[in-house]
Structure formats: structure tokens, C-alpha cells
PDB file of C-alpha atoms and ligand atoms in Angstrom:
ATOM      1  CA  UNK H 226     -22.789  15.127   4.381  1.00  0.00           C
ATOM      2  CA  UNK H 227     -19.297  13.889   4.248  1.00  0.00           C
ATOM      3  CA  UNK H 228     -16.597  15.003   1.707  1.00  0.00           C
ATOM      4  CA  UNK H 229     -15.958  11.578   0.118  1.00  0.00           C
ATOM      5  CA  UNK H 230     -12.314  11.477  -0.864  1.00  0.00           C
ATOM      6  CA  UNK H 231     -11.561  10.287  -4.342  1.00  0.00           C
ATOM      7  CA  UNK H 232      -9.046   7.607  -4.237  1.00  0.00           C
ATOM      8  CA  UNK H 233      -9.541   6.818  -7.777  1.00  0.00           C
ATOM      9  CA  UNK H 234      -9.424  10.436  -9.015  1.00  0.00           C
ATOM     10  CA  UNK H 235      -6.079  10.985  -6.768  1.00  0.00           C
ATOM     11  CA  UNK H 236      -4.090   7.761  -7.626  1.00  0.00           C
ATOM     12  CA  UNK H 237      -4.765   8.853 -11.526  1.00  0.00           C
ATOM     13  CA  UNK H 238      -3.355  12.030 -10.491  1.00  0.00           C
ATOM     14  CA  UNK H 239      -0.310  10.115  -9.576  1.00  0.00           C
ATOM     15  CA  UNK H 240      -0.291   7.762 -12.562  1.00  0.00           C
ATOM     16  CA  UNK H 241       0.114  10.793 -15.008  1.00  0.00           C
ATOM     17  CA  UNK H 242       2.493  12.532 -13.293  1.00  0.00           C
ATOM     18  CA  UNK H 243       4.717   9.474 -13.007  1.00  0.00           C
ATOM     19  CA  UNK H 244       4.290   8.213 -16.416  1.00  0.00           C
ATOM     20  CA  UNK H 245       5.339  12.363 -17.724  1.00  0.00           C
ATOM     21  CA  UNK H 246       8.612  11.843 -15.319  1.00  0.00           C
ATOM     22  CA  UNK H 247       9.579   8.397 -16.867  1.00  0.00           C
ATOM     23  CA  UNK H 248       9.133   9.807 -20.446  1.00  0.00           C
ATOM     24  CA  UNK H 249      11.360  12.694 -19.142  1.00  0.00           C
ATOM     25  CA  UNK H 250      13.628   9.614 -17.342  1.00  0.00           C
ATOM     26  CA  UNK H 251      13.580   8.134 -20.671  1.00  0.00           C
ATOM     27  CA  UNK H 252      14.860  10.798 -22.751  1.00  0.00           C
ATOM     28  CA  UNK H 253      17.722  12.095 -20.398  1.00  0.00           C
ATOM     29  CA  UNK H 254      19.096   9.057 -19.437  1.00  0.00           C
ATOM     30  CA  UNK H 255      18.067   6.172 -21.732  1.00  0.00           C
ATOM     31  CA  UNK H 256      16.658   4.015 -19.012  1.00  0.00           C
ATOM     32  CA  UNK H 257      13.541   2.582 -18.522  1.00  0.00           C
ATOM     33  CA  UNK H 258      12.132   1.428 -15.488  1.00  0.00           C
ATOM     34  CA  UNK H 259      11.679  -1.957 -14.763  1.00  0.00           C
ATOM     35  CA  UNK H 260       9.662  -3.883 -12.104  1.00  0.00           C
ATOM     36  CA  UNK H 261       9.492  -8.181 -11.779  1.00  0.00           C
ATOM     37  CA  UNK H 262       6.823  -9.348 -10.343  1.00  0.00           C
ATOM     38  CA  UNK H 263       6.709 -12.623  -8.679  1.00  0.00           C
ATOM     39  CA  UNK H 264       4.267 -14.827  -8.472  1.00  0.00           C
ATOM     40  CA  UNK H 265       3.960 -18.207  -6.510  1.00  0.00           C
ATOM     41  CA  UNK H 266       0.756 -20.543  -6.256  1.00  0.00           C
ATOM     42  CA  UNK H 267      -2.358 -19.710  -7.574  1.00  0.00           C
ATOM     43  CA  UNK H 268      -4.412 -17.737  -5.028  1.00  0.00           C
ATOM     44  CA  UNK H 269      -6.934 -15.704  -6.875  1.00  0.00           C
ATOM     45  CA  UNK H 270      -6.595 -12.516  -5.106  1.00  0.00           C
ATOM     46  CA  UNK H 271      -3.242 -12.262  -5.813  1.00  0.00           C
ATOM     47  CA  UNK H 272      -3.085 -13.266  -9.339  1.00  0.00           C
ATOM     48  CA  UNK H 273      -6.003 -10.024 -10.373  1.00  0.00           C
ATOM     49  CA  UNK H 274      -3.378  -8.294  -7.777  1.00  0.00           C
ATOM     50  CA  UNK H 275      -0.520  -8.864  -9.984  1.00  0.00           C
ATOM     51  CA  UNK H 276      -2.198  -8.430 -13.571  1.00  0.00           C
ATOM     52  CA  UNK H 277      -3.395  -4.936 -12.261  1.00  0.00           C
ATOM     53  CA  UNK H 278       0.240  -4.086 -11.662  1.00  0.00           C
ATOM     54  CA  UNK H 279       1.467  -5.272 -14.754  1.00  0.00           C
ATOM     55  CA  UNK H 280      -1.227  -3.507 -16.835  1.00  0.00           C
ATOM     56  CA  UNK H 281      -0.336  -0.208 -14.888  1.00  0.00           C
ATOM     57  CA  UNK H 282       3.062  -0.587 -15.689  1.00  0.00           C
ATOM     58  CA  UNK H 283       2.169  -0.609 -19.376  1.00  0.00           C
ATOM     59  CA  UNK H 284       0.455   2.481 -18.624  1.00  0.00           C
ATOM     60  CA  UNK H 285       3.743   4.045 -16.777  1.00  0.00           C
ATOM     61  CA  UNK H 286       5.936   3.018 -20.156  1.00  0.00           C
ATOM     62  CA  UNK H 287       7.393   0.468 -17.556  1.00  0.00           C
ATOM     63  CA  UNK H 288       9.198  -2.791 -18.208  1.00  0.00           C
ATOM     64  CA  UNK H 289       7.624  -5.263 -16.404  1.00  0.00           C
ATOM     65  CA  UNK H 290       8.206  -9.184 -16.397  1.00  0.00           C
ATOM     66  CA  UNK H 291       5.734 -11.261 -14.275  1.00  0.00           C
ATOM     67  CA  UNK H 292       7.370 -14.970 -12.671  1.00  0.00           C
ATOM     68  CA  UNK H 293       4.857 -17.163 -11.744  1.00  0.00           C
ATOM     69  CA  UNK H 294       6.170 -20.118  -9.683  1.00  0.00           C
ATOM     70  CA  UNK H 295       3.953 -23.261  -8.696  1.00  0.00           C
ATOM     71  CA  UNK H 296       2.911 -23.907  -5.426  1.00  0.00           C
ATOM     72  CA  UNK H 297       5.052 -26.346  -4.138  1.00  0.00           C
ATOM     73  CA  UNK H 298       7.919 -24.499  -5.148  1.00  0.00           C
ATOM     74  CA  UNK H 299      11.329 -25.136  -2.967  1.00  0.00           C
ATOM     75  CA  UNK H 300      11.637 -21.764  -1.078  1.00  0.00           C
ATOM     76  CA  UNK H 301      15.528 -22.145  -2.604  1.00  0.00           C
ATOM     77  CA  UNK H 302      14.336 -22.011  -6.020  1.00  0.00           C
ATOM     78  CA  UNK H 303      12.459 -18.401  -5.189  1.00  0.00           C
ATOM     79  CA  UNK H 304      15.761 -17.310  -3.449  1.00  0.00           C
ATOM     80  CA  UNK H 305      17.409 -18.257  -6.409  1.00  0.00           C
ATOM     81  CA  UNK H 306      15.280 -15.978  -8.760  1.00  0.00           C
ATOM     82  CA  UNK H 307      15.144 -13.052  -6.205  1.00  0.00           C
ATOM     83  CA  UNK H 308      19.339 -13.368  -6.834  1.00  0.00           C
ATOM     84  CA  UNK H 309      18.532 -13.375 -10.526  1.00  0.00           C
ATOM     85  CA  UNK H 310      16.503 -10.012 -10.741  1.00  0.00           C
ATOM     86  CA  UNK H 311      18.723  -8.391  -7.978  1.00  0.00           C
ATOM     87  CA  UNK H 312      21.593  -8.875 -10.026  1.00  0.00           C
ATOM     88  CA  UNK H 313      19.731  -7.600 -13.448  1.00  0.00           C
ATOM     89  CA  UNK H 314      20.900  -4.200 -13.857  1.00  0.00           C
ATOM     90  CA  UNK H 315      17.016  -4.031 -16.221  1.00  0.00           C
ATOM     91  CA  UNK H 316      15.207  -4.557 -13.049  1.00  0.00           C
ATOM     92  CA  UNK H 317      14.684  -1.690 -10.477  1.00  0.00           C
ATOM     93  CA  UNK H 318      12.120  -2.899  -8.372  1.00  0.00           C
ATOM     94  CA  UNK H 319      11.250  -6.521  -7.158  1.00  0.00           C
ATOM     95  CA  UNK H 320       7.696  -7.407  -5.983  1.00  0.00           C
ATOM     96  CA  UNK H 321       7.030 -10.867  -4.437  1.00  0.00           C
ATOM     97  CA  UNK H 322       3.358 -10.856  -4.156  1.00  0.00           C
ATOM     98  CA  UNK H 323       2.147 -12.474  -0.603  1.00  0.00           C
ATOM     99  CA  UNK H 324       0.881 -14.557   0.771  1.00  0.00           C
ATOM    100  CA  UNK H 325       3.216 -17.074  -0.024  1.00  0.00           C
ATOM    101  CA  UNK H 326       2.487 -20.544   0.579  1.00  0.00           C
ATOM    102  CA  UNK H 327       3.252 -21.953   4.210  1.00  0.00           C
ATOM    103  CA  UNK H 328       6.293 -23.981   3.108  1.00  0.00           C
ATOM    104  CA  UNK H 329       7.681 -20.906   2.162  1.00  0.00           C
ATOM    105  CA  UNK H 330       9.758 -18.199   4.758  1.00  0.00           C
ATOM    106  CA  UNK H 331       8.304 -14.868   4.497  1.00  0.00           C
ATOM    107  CA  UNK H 332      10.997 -12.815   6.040  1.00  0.00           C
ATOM    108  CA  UNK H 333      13.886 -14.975   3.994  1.00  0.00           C
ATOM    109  CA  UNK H 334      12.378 -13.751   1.157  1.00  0.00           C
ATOM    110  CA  UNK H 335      12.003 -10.778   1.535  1.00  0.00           C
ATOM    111  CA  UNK H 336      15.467 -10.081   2.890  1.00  0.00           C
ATOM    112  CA  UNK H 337      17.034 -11.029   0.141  1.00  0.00           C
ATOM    113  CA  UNK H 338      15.639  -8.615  -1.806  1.00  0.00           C
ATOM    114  CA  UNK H 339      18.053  -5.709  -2.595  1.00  0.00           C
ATOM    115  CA  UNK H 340      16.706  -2.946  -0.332  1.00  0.00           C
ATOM    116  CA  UNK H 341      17.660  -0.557  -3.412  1.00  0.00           C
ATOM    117  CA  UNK H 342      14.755  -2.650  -5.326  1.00  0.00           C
ATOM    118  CA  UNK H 343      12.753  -2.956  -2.672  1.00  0.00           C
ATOM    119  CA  UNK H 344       9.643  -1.489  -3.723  1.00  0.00           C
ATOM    120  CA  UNK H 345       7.246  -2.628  -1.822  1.00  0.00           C
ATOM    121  CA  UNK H 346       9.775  -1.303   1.309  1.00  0.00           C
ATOM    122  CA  UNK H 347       9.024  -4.235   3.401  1.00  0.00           C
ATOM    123  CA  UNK H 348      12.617  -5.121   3.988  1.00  0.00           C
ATOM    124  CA  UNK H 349      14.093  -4.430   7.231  1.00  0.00           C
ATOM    125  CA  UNK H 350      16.863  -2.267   5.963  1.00  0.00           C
ATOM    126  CA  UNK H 351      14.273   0.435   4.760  1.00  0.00           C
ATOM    127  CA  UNK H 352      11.694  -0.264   7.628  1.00  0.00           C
ATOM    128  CA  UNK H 353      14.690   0.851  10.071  1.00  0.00           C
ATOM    129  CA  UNK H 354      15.417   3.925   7.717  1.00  0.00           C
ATOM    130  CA  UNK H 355      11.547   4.916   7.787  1.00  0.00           C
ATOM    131  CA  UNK H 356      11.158   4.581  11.669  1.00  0.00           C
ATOM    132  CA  UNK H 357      14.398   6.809  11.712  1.00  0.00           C
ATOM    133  CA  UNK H 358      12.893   9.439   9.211  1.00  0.00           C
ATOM    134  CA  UNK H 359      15.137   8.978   6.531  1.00  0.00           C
ATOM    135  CA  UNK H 360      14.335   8.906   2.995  1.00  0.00           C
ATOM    136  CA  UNK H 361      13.520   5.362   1.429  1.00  0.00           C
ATOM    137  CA  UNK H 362      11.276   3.295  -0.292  1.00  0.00           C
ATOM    138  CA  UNK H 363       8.264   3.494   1.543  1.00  0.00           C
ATOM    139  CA  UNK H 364       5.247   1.000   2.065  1.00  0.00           C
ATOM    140  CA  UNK H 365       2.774   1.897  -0.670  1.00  0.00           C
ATOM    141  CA  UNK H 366      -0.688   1.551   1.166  1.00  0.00           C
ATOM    142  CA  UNK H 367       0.616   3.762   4.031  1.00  0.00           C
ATOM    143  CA  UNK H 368       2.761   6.418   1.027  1.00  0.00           C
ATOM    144  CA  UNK H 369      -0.873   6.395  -0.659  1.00  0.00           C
ATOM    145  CA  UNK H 370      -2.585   7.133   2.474  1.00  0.00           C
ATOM    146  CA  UNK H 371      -0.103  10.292   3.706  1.00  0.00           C
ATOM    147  CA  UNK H 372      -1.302  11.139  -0.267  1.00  0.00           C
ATOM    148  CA  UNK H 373      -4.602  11.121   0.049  1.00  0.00           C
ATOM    149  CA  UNK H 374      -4.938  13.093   3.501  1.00  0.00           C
ATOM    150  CA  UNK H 375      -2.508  15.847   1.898  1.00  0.00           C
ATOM    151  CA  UNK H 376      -3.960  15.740  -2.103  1.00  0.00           C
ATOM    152  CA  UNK H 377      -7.599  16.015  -0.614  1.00  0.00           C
ATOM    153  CA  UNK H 378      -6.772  18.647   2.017  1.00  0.00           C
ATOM    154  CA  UNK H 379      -6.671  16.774   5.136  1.00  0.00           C
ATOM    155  CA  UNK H 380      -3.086  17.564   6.292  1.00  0.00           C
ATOM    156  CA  UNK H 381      -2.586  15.569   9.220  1.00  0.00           C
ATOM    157  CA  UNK H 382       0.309  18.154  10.773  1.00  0.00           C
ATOM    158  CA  UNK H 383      -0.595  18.735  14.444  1.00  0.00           C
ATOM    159  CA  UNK H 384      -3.854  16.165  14.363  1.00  0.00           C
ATOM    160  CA  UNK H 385      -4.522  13.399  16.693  1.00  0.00           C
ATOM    161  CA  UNK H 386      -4.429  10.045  14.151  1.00  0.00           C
ATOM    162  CA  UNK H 387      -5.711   6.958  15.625  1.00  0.00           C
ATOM    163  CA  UNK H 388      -4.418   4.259  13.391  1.00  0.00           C
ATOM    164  CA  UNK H 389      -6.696   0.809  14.153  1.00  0.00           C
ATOM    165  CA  UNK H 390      -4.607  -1.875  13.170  1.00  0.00           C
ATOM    166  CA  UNK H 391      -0.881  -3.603  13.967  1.00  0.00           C
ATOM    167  CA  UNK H 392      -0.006  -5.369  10.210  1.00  0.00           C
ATOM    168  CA  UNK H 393       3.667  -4.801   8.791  1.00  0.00           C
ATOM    169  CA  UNK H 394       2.086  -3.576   5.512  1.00  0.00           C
ATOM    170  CA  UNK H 395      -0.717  -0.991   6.905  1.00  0.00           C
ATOM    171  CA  UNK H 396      -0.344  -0.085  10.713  1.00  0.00           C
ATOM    172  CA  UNK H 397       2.729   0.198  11.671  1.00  0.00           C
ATOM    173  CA  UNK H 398       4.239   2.147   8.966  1.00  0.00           C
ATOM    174  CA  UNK H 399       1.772   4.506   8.469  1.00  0.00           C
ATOM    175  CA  UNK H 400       1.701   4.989  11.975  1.00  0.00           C
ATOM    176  CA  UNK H 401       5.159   5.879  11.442  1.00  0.00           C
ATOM    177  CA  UNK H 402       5.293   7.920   8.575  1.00  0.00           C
ATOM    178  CA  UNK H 403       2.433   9.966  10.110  1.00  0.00           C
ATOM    179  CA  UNK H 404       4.511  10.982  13.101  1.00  0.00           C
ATOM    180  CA  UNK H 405       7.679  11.765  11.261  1.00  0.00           C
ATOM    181  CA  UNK H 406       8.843  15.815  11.396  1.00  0.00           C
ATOM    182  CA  UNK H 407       8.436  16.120   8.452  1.00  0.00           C
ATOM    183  CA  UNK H 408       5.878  18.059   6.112  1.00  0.00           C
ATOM    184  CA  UNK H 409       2.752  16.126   5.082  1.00  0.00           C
ATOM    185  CA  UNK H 410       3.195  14.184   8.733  1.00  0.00           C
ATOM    186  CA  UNK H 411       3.707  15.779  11.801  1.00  0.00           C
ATOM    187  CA  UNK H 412       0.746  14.232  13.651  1.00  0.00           C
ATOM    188  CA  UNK H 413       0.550  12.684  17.018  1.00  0.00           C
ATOM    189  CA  UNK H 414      -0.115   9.353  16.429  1.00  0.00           C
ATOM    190  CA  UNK H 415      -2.019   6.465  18.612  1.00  0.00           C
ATOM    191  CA  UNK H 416      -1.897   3.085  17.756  1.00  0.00           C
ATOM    192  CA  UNK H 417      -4.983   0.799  18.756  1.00  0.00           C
ATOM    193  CA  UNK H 418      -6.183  -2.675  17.862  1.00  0.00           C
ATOM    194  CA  UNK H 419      -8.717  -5.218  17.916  1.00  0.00           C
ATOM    195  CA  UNK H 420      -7.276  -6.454  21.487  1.00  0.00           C
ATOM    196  CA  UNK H 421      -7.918  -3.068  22.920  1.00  0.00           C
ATOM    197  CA  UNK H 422     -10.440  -3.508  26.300  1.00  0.00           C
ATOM    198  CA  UNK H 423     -12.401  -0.608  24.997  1.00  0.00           C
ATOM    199  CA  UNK H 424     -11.806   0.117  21.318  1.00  0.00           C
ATOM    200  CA  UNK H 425     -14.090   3.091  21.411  1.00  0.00           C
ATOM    201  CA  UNK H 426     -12.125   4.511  23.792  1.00  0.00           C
ATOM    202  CA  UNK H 427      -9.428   5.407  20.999  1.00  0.00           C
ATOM    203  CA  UNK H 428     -11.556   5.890  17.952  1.00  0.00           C
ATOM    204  CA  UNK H 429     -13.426   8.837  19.834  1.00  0.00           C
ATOM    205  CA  UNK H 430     -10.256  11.115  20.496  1.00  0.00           C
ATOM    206  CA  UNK H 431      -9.893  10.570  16.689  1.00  0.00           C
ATOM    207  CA  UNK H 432      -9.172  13.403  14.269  1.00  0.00           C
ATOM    208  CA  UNK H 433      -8.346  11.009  11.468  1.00  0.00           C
ATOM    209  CA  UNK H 434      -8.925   7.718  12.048  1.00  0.00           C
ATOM    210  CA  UNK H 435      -7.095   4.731  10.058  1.00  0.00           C
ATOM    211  CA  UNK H 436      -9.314   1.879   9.838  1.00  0.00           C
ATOM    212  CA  UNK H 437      -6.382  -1.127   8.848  1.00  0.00           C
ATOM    213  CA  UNK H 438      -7.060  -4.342  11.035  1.00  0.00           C
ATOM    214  CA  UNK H 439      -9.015  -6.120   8.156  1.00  0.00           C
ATOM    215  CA  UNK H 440     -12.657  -7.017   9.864  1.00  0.00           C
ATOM    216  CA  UNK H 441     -15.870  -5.591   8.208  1.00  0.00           C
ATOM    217  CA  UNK H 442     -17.911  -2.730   9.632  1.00  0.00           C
ATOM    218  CA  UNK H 443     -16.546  -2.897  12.720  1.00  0.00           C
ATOM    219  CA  UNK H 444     -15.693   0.823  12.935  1.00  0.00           C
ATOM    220  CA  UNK H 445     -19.393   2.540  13.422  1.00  0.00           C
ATOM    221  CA  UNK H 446     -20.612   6.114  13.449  1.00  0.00           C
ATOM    222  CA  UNK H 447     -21.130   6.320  17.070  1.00  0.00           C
ATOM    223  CA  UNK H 448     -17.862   5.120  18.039  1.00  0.00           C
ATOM    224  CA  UNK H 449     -16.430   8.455  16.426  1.00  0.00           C
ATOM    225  CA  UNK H 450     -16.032  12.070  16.989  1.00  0.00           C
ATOM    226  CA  UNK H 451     -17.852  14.596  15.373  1.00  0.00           C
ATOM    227  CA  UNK H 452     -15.751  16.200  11.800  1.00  0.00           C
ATOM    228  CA  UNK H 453     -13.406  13.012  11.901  1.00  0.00           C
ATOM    229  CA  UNK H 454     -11.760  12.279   8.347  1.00  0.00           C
ATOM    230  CA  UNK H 455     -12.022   8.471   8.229  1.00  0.00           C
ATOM    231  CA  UNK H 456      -9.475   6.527   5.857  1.00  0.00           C
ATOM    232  CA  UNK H 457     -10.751   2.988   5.157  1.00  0.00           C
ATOM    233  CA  UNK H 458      -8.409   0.322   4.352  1.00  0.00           C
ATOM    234  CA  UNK H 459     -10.244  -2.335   5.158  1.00  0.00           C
ATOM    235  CA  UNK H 460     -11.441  -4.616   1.833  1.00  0.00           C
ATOM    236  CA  UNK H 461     -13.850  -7.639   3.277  1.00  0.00           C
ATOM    237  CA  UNK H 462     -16.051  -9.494   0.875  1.00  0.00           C
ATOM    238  CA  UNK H 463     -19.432 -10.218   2.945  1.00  0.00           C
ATOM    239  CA  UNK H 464     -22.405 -11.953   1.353  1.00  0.00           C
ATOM    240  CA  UNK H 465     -24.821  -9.851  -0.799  1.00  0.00           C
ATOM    241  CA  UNK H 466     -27.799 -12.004  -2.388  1.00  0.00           C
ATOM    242  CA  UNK H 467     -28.592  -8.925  -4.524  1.00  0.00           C
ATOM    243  CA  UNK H 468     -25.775  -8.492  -6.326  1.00  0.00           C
ATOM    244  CA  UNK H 469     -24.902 -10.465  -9.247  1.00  0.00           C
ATOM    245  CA  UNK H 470     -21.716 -12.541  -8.087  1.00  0.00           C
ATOM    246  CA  UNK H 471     -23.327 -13.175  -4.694  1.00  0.00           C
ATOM    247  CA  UNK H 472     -20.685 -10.821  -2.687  1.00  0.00           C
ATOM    248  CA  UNK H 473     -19.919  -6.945  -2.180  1.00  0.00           C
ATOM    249  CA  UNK H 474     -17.142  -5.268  -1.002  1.00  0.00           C
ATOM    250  CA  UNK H 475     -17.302  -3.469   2.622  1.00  0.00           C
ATOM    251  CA  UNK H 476     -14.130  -1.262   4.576  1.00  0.00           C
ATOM    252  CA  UNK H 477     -13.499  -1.755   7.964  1.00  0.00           C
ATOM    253  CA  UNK H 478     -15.717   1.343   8.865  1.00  0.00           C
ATOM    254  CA  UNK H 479     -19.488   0.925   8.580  1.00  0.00           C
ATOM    255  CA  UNK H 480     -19.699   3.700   5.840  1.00  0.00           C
ATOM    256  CA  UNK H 481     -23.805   4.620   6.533  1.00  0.00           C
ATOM    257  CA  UNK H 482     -23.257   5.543   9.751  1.00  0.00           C
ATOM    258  CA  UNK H 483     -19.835   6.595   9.785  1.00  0.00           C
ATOM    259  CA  UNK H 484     -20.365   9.129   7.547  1.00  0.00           C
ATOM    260  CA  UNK H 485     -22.925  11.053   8.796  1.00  0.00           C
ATOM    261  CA  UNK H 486     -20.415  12.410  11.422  1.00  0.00           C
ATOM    262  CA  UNK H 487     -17.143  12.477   9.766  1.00  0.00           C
ATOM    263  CA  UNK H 488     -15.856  15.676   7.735  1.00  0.00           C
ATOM    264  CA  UNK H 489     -14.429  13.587   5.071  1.00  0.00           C
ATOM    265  CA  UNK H 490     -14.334   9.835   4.367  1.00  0.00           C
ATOM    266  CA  UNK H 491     -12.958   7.422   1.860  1.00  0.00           C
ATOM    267  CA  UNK H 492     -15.078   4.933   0.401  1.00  0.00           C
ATOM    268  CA  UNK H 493     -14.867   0.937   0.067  1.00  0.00           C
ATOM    269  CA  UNK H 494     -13.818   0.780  -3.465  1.00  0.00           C
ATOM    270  CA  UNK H 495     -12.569   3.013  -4.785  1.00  0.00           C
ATOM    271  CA  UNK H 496     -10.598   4.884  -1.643  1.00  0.00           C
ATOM    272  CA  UNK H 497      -7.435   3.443  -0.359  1.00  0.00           C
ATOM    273  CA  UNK H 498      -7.219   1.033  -2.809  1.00  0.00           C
ATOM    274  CA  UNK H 499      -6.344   2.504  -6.036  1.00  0.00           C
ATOM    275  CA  UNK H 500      -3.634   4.294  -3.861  1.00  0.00           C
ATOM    276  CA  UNK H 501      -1.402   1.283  -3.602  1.00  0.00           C
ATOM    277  CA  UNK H 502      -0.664   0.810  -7.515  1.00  0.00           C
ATOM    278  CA  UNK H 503      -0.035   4.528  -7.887  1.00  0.00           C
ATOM    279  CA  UNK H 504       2.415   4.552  -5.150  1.00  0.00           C
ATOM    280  CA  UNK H 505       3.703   1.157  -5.980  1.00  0.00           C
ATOM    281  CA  UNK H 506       4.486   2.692  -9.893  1.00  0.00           C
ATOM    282  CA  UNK H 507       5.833   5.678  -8.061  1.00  0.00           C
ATOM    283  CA  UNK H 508       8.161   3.734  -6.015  1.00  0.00           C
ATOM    284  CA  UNK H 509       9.895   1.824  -9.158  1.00  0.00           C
ATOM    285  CA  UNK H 510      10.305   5.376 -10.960  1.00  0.00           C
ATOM    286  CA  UNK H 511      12.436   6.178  -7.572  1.00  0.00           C
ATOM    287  CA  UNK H 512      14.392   3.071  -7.772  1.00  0.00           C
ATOM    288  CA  UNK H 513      14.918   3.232 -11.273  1.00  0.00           C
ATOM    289  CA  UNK H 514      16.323   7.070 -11.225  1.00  0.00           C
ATOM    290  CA  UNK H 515      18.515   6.235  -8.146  1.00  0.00           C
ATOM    291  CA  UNK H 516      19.741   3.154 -10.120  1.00  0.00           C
ATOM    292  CA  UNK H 517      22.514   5.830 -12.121  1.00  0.00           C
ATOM    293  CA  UNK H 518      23.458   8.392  -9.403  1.00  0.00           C
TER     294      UNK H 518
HETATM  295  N1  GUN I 930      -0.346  -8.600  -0.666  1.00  0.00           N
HETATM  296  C1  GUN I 930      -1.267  -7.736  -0.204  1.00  0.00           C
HETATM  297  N2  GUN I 930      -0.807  -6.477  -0.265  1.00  0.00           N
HETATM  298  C2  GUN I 930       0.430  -6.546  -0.777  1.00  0.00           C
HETATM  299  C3  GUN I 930       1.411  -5.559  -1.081  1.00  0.00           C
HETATM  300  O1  GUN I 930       1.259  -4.358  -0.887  1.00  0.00           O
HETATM  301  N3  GUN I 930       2.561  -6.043  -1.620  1.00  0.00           N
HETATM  302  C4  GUN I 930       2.782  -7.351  -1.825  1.00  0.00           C
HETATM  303  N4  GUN I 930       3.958  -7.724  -2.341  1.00  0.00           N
HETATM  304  N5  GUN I 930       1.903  -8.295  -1.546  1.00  0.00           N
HETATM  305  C5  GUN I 930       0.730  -7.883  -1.026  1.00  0.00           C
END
């Protein structure tokens, strides 16, 4: 049976020892860190999203100031407050929550963010300094990933990772902090994706496989090798007439089967996803310490 990797357990790990730093932050320097979120619309993904981050920045000791914008907000009025916390010397790390509505420019947005705040490291700026393997604010699904391989000892150095999936927030930067020189990385790195002729093809030659391209169960046992560690990012809600709400939660990997062959495997909860807030808190205690070097 398959080592199931604790994503929970791990991004706890990371909670404490951030919240211990910021105390220590605190006390040496007087400054507390401080994250805006920003909200626009009401999609109710997002919204849980964004009251789990705020909550966990309690937990850090964290400022935290939540802007929730209507809908049919003019994309110049969320320029406008981006401007506002870049300028707030408070406020170390910005977080516009997407999807944004349609009206609205994605990559405007999120180049105007101050790529010193930039903590969810989506802007340009620090997506050129990660592909370059320089330090920066990284992604946080992909930062909590490289965690979990290392913290449940699954270093990928020297492994062949087959990363399934293309997104700007999951494939390609993980894809690219896995293949960094660096330590914790090192790996030789293929990226695949649902438009592959022969998916299967990739997933086999698999030593740790990265399940990111957001379709459920699509990833089975028998399209993997033997002693594989399988990260799952995937979260799809299918229908479930046994459970209470109507709906359950499946990865991208088809967990039964896939786990009777892999070595190690997160599951779908309670893997990947608890990863993002710890790395996400993480990320603002960076910004905020290299806010008064
Ligand atoms: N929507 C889904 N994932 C994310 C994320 O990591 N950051 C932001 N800002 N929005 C998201």
C-alpha cells in the first residue's frame, strides 16, 4: 500500500514555523506583516478561498484587510486600489483572488502589482526571475508541492517528473522550479498535457508524476509505473448521491487504482491543497522581512 503524504500534517508544519518567525519578526523589528486581499464579484469558490486566507493570517499574527469589489466593477477602479496597497508601506503582500470577471484584464492587473508584494508570484517580473533560478516570490501551489516531495522524503534531485498540465499557476512553474540546480529540485522534468496523442506515453516514464490539468480521474493506475510518487492537484467536484450535499471531491488521478502501484501518493483533500495557504502565509513573511533591508 501506498505512503499517503500528509498535506494537512505538512502545511501545519509550515504554519507554526512561520507564525514563531513573525513573532521573532515582530520583536526585532516592530513590523508586522501585512497581506490585502482583493476580492471582486461574488463567485463562491473564491469567497471560502479568501476567508480561509484571512483566518490563517489571524493564525500567522498577520495583518490582513480583505477588499471586496462588486462585479461590474470598472477594471480602473481595481487598478486604482492595487496603487493604493502598493503604495501602503502596512501592506507586504497583495492577493487579487481570480477569476476575475470577463470585463476585467487579467494580466493588467496583475502587473501592476509591485513584484516586491507579489505574493502570489504571478507577475512577470518574478516569473522571469524563477525561470532564471533566482530567488523570488514563488507560485504557492508549485512552492507547496517542491515542500511536500522534500518534507515527506520524496526528493525529486535526479528523478524523471512528468508534470500533466500547462496553467500559469500549477504547470509551468513547478515544472520550472523542479528543474532548477538547485537543492530540493534538480529533476529532469517533462511537460505533458491533455493534447498529448498518447498521454500514457508520458505518465509511464514517470517517477513523480504531477497531476495539474484540472479534469477528474483521468490519471489511472495502469497508465503509471510501478513505485511512482503521485502529487494530485487536481480538485473536481463530481456528483455523489450518497453524500450529504450531493457532491465529493476527486484529484485528477483516480486514487483506487492509482495507488495500488505508486510508492507514495497525495490524497484529494487534504494533499496539495492545504499546501497553498501555508506557502501563501510563507510568502508574505518573505515580503514583509525584505520590506526593511
Ligand atoms: N485562484 C485559484 N488559485 C489561486 C491562487 O493561487 N491565487 C489567486 N490569487 N487566485 C487563485
Amino acid at each position: 500500500m501506498a505512503q499517503i503524504i500528509d498535506g494537512k500534517k505538512i502545511a501545519q508544519e509550515i504554519r507554526n514555523e512561520v507564525r514563531g518567525e513573525t513573532t521573532l519578526l515582530k520583536e526585532m523589528s516592530g513590523i508586522t506583516p501585512g497581506l490585502a486581499f482583493i476580492l471582486v464579484g461574488e463567485n463562491p469558490a473564491s469567497q471560502v478561498y479568501v476567508n480561509m486566507k484571512g483566518k490563517a493570517c489571524e493564525e500567522m499574527g498577520f495583518y490582513s484587510i480583505t477588499e471586496r469589489m462588486p462585479e461590474n466593477t470598472p477594471e480602473q477602479a481595481l487598478l486604482n486600489k492595487i496603487q493604493e496597497f502598493n503604495a501602503a508601506s502596512n501592506i507586504h503582500g497583495i492577493l487579487v483572488q481570480l477569476p476575475l470577471p470577463k470585463h476585467i484584464n487579467e494580466a493588467k492587473v496583475l502587473e501592476l502589482i509591485r513584484p516586491s508584494k507579489d505574493v502570489d508570484g504571478f507577475h512577470p517580473y518574478n516569473v522571469g526571475k524563477l525561470v532564471v533560478g533566482e530567488d523570488t516570490l514563488k507560485p504557492c501551489t508549485p512552492a507547496g508541492i517542491q515542500e511536500l516531495l522534500i518534507r515527506s522524503g520524496n526528493d525529486p534531485k535526479g528523478k524523471h517528473v512528468v508534470v500533466v498540465g500547462r496553467s500559469n499557476i500549477v504547470g509551468k512553474p513547478v515544472a520550472n522550479i523542479l528543474l532548477q540546480k538547485q537543492a530540493g529540485a534538480n529533476a529532469v522534468v517533462t511537460v505533458a498535457h491533455t493534447g498529448a496523442a498518447d498521454l500514457t506515453r508520458y505518465t509511464k516514464t514517470a517517477d513523480v508524476l504531477i497531476a495539474a490539468m484540472g479534469k477528474a480521474e483521468v490519471i489511472t493506475g495502469d497508465m503509471l509505473k510501478e513505485s511512482v510518487v503521485v502529487i494530485d492537484v487536481g480538485v473536481n467536484r463530481v456528483d455523489d448521491p450518497s453524500a450529504k450535499n450531493g457532491y465529493k471531491l476527486v484529484g485528477d488521478v483516480h486514487f483506487e487504482s492509482a495507488s495500488k502501484v505508486a510508492k507514495a501518493i497525495t490524497p484529494v483533500p487534504g494533499g496539495v491543497g492545504p499546501m497553498t495557504i501555508a506557502m501563501l502565509m510563507k510568502n508574505t513573511l518573505k515580503a514583509a522581512k525584505s520590506s526593511f533591508r
